[in-house]
mmCIF file of C-alpha atoms and ligand atoms in Angstrom:
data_model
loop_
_atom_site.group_PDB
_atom_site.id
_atom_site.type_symbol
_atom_site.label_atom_id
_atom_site.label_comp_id
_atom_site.label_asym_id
_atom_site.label_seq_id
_atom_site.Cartn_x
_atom_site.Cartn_y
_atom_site.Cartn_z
ATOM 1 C CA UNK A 1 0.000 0.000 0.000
ATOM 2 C CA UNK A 2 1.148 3.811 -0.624
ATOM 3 C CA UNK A 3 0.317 6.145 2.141
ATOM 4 C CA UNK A 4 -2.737 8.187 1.936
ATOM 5 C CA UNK A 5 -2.147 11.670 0.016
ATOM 6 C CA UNK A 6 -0.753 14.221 2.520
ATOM 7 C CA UNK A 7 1.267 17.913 2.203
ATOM 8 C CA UNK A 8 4.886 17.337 3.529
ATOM 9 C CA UNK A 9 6.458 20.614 5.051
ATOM 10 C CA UNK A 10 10.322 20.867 6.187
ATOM 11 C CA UNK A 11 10.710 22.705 9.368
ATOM 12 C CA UNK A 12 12.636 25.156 9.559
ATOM 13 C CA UNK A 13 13.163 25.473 13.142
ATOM 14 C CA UNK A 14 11.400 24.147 16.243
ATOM 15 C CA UNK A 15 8.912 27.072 16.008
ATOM 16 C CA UNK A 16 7.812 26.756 12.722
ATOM 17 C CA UNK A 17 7.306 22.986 13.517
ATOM 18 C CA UNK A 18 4.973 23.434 16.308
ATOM 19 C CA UNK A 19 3.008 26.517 14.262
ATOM 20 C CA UNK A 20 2.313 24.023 11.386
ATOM 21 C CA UNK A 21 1.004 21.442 14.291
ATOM 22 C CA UNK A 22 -0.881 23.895 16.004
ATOM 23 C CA UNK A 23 -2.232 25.056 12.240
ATOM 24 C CA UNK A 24 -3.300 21.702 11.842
ATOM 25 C CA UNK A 25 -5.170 21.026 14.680
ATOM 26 C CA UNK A 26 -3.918 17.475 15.490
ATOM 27 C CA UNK A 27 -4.485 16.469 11.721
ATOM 28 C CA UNK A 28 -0.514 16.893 11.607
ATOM 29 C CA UNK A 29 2.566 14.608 11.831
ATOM 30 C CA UNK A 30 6.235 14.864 12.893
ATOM 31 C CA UNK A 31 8.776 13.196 10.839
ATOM 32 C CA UNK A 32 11.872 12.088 12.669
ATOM 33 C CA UNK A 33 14.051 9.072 11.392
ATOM 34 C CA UNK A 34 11.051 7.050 9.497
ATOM 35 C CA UNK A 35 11.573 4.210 11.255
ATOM 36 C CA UNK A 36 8.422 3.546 12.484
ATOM 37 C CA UNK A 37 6.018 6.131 10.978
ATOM 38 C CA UNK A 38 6.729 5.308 7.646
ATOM 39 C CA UNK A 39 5.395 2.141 7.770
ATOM 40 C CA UNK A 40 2.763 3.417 9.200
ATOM 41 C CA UNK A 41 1.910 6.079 6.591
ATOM 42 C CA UNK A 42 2.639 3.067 3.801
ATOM 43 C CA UNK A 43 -0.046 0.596 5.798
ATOM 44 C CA UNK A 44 -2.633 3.487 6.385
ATOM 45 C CA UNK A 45 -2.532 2.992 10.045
ATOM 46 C CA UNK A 46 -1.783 6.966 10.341
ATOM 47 C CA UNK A 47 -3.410 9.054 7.833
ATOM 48 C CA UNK A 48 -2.230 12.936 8.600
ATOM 49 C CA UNK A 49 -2.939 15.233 6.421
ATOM 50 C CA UNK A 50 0.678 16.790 6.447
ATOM 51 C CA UNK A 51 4.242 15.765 7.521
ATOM 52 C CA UNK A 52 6.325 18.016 9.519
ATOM 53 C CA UNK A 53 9.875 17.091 8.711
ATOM 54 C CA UNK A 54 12.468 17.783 11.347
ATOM 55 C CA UNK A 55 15.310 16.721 9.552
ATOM 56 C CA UNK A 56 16.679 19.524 8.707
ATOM 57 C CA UNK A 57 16.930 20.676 13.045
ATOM 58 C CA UNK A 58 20.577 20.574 13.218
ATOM 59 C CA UNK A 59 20.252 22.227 16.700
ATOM 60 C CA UNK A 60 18.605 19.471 18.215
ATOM 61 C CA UNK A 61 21.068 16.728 17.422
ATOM 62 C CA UNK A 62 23.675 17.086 19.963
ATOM 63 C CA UNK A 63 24.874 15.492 23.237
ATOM 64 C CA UNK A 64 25.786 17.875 25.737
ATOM 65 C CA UNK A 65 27.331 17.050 29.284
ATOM 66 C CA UNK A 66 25.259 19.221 31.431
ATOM 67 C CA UNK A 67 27.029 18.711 34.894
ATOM 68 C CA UNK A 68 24.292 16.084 36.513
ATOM 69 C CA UNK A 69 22.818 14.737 33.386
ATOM 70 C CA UNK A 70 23.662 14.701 30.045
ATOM 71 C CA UNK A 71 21.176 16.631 27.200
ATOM 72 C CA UNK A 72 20.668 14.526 24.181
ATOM 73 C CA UNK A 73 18.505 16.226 21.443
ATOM 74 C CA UNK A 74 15.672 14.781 19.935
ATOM 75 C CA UNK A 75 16.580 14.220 16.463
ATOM 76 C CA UNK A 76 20.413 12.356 17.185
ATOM 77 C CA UNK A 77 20.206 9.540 15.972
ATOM 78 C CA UNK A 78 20.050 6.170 18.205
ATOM 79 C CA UNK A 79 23.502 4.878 16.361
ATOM 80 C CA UNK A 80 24.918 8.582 17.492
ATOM 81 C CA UNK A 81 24.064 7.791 21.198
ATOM 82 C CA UNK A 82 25.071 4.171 21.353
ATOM 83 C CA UNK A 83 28.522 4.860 19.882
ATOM 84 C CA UNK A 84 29.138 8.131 21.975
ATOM 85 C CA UNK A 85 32.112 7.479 24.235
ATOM 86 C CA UNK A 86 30.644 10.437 26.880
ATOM 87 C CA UNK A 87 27.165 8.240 26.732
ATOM 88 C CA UNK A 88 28.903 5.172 27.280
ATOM 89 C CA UNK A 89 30.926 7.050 30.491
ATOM 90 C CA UNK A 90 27.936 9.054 31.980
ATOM 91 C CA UNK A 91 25.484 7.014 30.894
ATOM 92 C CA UNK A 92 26.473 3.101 30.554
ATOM 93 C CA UNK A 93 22.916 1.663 30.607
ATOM 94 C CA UNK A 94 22.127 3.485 27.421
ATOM 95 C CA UNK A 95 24.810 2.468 25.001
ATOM 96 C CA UNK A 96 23.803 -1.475 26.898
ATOM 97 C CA UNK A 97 20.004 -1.071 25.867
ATOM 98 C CA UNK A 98 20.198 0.851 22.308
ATOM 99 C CA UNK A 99 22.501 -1.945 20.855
ATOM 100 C CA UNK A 100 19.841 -3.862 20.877
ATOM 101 C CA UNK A 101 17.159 -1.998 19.053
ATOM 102 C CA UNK A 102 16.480 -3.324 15.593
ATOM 103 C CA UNK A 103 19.632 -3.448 13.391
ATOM 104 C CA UNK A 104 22.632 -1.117 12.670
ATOM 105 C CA UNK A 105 20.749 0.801 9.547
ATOM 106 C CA UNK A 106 17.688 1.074 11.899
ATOM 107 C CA UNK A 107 19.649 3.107 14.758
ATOM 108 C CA UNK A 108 21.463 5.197 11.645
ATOM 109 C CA UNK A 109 18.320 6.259 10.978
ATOM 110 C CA UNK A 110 15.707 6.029 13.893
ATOM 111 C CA UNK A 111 15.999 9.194 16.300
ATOM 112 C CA UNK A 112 15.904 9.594 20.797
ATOM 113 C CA UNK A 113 13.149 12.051 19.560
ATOM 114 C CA UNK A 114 11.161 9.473 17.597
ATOM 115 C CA UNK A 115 11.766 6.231 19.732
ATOM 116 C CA UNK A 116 10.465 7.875 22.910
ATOM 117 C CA UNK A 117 6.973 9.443 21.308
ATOM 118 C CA UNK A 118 6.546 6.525 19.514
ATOM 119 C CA UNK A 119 5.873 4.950 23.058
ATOM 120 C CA UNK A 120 6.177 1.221 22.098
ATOM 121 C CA UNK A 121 5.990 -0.882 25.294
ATOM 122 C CA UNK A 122 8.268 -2.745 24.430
ATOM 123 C CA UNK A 123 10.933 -0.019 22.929
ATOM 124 C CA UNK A 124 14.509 -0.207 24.747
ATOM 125 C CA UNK A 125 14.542 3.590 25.099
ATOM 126 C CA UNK A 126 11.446 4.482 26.921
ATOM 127 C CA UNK A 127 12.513 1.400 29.875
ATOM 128 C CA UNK A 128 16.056 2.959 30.173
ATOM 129 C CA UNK A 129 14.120 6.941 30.910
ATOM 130 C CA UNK A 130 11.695 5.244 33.231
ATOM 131 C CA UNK A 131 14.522 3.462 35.034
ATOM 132 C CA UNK A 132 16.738 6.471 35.385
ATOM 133 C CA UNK A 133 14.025 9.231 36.175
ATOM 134 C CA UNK A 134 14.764 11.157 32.634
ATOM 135 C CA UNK A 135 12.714 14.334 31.423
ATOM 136 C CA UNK A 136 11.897 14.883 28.220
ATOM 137 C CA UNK A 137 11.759 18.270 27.210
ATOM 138 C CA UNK A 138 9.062 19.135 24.526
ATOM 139 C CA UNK A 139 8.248 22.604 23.094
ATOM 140 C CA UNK A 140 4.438 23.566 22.259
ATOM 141 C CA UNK A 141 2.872 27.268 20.912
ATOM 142 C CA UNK A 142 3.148 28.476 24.529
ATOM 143 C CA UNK A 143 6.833 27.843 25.085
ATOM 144 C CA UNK A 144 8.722 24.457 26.521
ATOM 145 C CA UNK A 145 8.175 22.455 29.354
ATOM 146 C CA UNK A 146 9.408 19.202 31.258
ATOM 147 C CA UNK A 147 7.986 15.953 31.816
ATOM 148 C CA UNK A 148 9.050 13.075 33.862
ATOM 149 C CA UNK A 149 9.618 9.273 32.489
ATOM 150 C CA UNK A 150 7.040 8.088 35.177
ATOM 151 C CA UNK A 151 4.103 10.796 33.918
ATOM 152 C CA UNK A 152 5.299 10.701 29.740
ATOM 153 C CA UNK A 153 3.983 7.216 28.941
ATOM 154 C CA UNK A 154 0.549 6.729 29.323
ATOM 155 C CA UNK A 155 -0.535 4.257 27.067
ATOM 156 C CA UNK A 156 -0.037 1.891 24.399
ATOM 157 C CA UNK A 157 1.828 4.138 21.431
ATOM 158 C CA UNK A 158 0.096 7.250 23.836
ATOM 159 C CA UNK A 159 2.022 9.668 25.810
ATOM 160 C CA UNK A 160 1.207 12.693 27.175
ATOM 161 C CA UNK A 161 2.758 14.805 24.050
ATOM 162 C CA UNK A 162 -0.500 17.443 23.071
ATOM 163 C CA UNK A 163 -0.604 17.328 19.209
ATOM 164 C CA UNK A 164 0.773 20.311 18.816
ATOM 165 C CA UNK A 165 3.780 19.544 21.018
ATOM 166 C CA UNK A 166 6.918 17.758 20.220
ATOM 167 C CA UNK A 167 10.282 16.485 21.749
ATOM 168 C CA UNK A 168 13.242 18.862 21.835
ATOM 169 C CA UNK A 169 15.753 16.994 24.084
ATOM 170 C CA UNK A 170 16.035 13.972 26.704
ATOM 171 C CA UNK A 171 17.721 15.117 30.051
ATOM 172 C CA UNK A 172 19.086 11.702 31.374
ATOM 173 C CA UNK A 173 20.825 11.904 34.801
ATOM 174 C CA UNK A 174 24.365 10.524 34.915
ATOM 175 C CA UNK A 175 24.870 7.225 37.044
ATOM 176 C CA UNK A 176 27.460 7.162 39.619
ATOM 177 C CA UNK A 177 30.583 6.102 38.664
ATOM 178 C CA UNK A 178 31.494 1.930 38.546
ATOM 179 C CA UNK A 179 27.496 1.513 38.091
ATOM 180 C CA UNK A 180 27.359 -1.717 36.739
ATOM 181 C CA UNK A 181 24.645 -2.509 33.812
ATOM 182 C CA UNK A 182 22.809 -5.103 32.289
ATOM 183 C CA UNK A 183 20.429 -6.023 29.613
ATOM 184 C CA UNK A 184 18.554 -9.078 28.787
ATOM 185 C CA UNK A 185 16.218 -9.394 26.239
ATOM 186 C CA UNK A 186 14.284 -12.122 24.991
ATOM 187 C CA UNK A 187 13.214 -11.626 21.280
ATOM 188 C CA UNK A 188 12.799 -14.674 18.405
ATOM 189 C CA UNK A 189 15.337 -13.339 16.581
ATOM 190 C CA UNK A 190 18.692 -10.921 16.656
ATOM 191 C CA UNK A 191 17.009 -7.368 15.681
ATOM 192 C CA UNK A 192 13.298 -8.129 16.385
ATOM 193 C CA UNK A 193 11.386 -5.997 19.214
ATOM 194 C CA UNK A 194 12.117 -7.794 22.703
ATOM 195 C CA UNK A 195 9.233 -10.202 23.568
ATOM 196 C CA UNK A 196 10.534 -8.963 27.040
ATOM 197 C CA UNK A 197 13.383 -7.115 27.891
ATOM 198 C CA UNK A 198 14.585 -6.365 30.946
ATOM 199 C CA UNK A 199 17.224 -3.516 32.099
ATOM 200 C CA UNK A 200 19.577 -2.617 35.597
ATOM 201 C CA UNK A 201 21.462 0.141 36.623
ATOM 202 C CA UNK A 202 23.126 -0.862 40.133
ATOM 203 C CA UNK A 203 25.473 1.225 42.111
ATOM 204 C CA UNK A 204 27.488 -0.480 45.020
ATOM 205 C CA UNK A 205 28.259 1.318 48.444
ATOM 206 C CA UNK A 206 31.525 1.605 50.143
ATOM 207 C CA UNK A 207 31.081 -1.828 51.728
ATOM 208 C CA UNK A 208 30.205 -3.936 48.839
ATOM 209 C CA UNK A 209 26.377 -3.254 49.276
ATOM 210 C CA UNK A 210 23.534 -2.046 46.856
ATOM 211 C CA UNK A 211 23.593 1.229 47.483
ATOM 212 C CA UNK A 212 20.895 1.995 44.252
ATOM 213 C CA UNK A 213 19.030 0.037 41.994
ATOM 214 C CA UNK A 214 17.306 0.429 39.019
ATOM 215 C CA UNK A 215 14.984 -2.259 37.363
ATOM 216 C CA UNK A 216 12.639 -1.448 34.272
ATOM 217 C CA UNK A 217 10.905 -3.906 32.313
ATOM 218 C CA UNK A 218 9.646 -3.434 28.487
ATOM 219 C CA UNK A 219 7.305 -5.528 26.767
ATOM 220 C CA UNK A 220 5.509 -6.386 30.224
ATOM 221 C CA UNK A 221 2.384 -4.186 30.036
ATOM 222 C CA UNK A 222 0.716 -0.859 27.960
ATOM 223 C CA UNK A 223 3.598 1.285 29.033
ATOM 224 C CA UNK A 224 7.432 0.670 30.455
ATOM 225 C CA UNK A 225 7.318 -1.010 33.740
ATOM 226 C CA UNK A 226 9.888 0.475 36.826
ATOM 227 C CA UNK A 227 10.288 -2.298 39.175
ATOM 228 C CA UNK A 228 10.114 -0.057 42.218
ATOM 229 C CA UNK A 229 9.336 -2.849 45.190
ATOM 230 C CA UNK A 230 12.442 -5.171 43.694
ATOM 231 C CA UNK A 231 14.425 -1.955 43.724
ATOM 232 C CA UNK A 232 13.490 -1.230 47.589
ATOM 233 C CA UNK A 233 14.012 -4.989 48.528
ATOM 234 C CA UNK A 234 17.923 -4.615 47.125
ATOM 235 C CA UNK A 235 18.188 -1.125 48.332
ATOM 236 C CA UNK A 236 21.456 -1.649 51.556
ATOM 237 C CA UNK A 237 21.690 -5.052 51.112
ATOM 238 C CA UNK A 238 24.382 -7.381 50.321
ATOM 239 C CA UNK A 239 24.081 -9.269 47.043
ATOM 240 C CA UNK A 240 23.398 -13.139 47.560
ATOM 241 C CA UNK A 241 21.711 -15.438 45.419
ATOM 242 C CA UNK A 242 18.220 -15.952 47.546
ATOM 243 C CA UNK A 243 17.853 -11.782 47.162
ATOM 244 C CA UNK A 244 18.425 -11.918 43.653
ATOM 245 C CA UNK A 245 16.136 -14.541 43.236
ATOM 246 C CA UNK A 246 13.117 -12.977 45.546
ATOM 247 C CA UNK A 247 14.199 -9.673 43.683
ATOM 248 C CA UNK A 248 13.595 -11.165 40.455
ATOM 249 C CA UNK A 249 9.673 -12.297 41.712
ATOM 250 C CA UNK A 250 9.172 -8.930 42.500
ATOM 251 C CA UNK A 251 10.041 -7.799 39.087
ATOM 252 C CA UNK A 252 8.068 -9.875 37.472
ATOM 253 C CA UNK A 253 5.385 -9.150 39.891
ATOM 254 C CA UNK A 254 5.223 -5.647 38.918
ATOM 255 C CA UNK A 255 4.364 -6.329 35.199
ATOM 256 C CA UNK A 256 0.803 -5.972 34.022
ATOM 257 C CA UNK A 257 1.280 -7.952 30.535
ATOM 258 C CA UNK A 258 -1.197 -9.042 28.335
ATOM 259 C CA UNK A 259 -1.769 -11.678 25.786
ATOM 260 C CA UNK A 260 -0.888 -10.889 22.361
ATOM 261 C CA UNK A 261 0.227 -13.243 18.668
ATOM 262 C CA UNK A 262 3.308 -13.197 20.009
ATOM 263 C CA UNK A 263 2.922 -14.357 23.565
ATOM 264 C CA UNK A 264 0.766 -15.370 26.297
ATOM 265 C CA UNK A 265 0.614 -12.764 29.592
ATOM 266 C CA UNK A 266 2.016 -16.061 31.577
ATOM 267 C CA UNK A 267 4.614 -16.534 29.706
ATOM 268 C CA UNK A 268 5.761 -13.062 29.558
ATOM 269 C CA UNK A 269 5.488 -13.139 33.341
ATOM 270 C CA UNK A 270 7.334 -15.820 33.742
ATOM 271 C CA UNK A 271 10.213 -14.975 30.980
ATOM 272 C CA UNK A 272 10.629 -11.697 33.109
ATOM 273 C CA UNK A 273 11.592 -13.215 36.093
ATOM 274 C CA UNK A 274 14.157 -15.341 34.180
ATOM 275 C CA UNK A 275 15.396 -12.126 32.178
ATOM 276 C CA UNK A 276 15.405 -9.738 35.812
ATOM 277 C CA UNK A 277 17.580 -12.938 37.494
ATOM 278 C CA UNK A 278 19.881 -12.689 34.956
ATOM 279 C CA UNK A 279 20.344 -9.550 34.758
ATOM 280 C CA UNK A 280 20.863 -9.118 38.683
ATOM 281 C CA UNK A 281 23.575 -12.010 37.958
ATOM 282 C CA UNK A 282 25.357 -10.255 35.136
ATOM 283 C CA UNK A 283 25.074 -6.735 37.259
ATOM 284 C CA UNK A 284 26.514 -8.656 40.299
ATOM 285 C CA UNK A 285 28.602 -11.410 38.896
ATOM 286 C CA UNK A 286 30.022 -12.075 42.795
ATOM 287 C CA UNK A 287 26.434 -13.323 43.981
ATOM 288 C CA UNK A 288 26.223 -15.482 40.915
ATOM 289 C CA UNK A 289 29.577 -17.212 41.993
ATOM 290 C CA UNK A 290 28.654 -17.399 45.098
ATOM 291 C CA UNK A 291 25.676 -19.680 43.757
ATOM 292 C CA UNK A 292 27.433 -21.732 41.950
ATOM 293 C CA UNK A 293 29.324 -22.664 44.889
HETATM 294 C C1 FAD B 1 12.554 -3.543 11.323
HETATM 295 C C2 FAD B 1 12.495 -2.615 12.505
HETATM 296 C C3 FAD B 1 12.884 -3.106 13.742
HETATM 297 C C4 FAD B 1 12.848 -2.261 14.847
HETATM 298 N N1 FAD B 1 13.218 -2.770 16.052
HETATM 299 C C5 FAD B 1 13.185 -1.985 17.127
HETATM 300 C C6 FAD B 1 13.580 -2.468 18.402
HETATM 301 O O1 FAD B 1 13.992 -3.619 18.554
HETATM 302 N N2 FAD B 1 13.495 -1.631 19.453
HETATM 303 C C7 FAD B 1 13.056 -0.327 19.321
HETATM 304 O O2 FAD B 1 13.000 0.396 20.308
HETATM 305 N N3 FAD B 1 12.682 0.167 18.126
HETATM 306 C C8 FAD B 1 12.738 -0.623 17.041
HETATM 307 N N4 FAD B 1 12.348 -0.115 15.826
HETATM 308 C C9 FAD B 1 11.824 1.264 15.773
HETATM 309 C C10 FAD B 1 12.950 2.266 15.646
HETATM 310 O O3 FAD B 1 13.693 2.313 16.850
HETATM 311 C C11 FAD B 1 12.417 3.660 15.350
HETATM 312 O O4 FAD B 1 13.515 4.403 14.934
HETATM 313 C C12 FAD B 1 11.796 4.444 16.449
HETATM 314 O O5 FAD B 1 10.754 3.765 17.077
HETATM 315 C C13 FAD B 1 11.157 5.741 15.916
HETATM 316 O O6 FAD B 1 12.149 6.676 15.689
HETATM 317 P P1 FAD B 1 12.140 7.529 14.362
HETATM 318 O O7 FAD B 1 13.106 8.621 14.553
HETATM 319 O O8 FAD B 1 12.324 6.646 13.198
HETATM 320 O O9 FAD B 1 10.676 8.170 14.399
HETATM 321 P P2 FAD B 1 9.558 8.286 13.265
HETATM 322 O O10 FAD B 1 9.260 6.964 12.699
HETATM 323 O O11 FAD B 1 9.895 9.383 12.334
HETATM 324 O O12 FAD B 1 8.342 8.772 14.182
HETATM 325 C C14 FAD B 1 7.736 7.883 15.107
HETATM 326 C C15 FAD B 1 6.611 8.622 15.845
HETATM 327 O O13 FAD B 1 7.152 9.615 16.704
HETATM 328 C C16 FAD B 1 6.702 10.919 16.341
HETATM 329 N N5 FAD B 1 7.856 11.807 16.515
HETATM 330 C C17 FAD B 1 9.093 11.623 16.009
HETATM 331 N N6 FAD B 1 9.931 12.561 16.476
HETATM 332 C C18 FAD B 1 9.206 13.345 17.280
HETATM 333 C C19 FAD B 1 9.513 14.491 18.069
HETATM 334 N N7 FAD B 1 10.748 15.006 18.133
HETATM 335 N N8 FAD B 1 8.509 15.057 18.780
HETATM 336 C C20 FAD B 1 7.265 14.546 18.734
HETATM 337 N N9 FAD B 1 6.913 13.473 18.018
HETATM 338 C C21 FAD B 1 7.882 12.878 17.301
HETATM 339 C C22 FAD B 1 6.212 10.803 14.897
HETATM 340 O O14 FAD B 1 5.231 11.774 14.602
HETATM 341 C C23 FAD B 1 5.658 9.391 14.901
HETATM 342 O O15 FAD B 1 4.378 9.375 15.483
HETATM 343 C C24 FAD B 1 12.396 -0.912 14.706
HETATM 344 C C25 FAD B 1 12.032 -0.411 13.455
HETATM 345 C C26 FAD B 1 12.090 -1.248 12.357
HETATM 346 C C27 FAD B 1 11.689 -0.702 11.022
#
């Protein structure tokens, strides 16, 4: 199929974007990387009636250290971030979850700003802002505000974006240094979305202990999951392998899946709590030996 006939418009800058969406009275679309909106347009599953290019906005592809968090713009592309040596210092869960969106020409093309308005469930991106408290800074016809990973996703492919809004940047806060990261993903083959994924962020005390944990889930439920009670349970304690373990339930017990072609609620359940052990293991390899002995 060809995409329905629409009026394409290049923007010129972020202002002239948002006064073509605001023209258009939420009959309007942004174009970012393609990657998933193109598709879309070509199997008439979004029918706008014009496309707002942004890919011309030089200004907002950038990654800027910004003292406690680092400022990525909305249109670098995912390749951009994943390769950045600053990302992969301030940031190390990012560079761990983007490798494993799609495939290389995918992240060349497919944009921060794109991936997180998109608002898959079970997108790397949007987990790894949930799990690290991120904003995401958006601009709209009355100026630019900021809105926190926990209140941005609200739905299935909804956020709380107004249609004449759109993403300008991604504020991510840095992790403490020697944070350890992990990633595991369960997907039927290399490159397609995760069936589940799951992602941690863990940063040790002076005595060995979890000082801070982050857990987020994708593909678990309408929007990305944070694992808050396994995040509390880890929170001062030593690493063993019966925490990990009663971590991982928790994990799992904080997704709200559903049953889709691809797989049953149950078994996405039950994959997450295999995928959030792992993970733990990989984050804390000394617990793992310490099971195997
Ligand atoms: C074969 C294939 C496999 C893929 N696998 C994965 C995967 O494993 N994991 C994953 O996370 N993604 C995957 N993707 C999706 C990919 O990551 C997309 O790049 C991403 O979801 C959308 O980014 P984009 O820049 O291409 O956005 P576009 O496709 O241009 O836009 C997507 C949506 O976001 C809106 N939008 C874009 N930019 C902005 C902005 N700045 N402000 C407001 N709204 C905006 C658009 O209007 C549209 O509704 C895959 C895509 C393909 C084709």
């Amino acid at each position: 199929m060809k995409p329905a006939p629409l009026d394409y418009v290049r923007a010129t800058s972020v202002a002239h974007a948002v006064q073509v969406l605001a023209d258009n009275d939420g009959d309007a679309k942004v174009l970012a990387g393609g990657q998933s909106l193109v598709p879309l347009l070509a199997m008439r599953l979004a029918q706008p009636t014009v496309l707002v290019d942004l890919g011309s906005l030089d200004e907002l592809s950038y990654v800027r250290d910004e003292g406690s968090h680092l400022e990525i713009g909305a249109m670098t592309r995912t390749r951009t971030v994943e390769t950045s040596q600053l990302v992969a210092e301030a940031v190390p869960l990012l560079p761990a979850a983007l490798s494993h969106v799609g495939h290389v020409p995918i992240r060349n093309r497919g944009t921060v700003g794109g991936s997180t308005a998109h608002a898959d469930p079970a997108a790397e991106l949007p987990a790894v802002l949930r799990a690290l408290d991120a904003n995401i800074v958006v601009a709209g016809p009355s100026g630019s505000r900021t809105i926190g990973a926990a209140d941005f996703f609200e739905g299935f492919l909804a956020t709380a974006l107004a249609p004449e809004e759109i993403i300008t940047a991604l504020r991510v806060p840095k992790s403490a240094r020697g944070t350890r990261v992990a990633v595991q993903e369960f997907a039927r083959r290399h490159g397609d979305f995760a069936i589940v994924a799951v992602f941690t962020a863990v940063e040790l005390g002076a005595n060995g202990e979890i000082a801070d944990a982050r857990i987020a889930v994708a593909g678990a439920g309408q929007v990305p999951v944070r694992a808050s009670a396994a995040e509390a349970l880890l929170s001062g304690q030593e690493a063993s392998p019966t925490l990990l373990r009663a971590a991982a339930a928790e994990v799992a017990a904080a997704t709200r899946p559903l049953d889709d072609i691809h797989a049953t609620a149950d078994y996405r359940k039950k994959i997450t709590a295999v995928l959030a052990r792992r993970c733990l293991e990989q984050a804390l390899p000394r617990a793992e030996r310490s099971s195997a002995a």
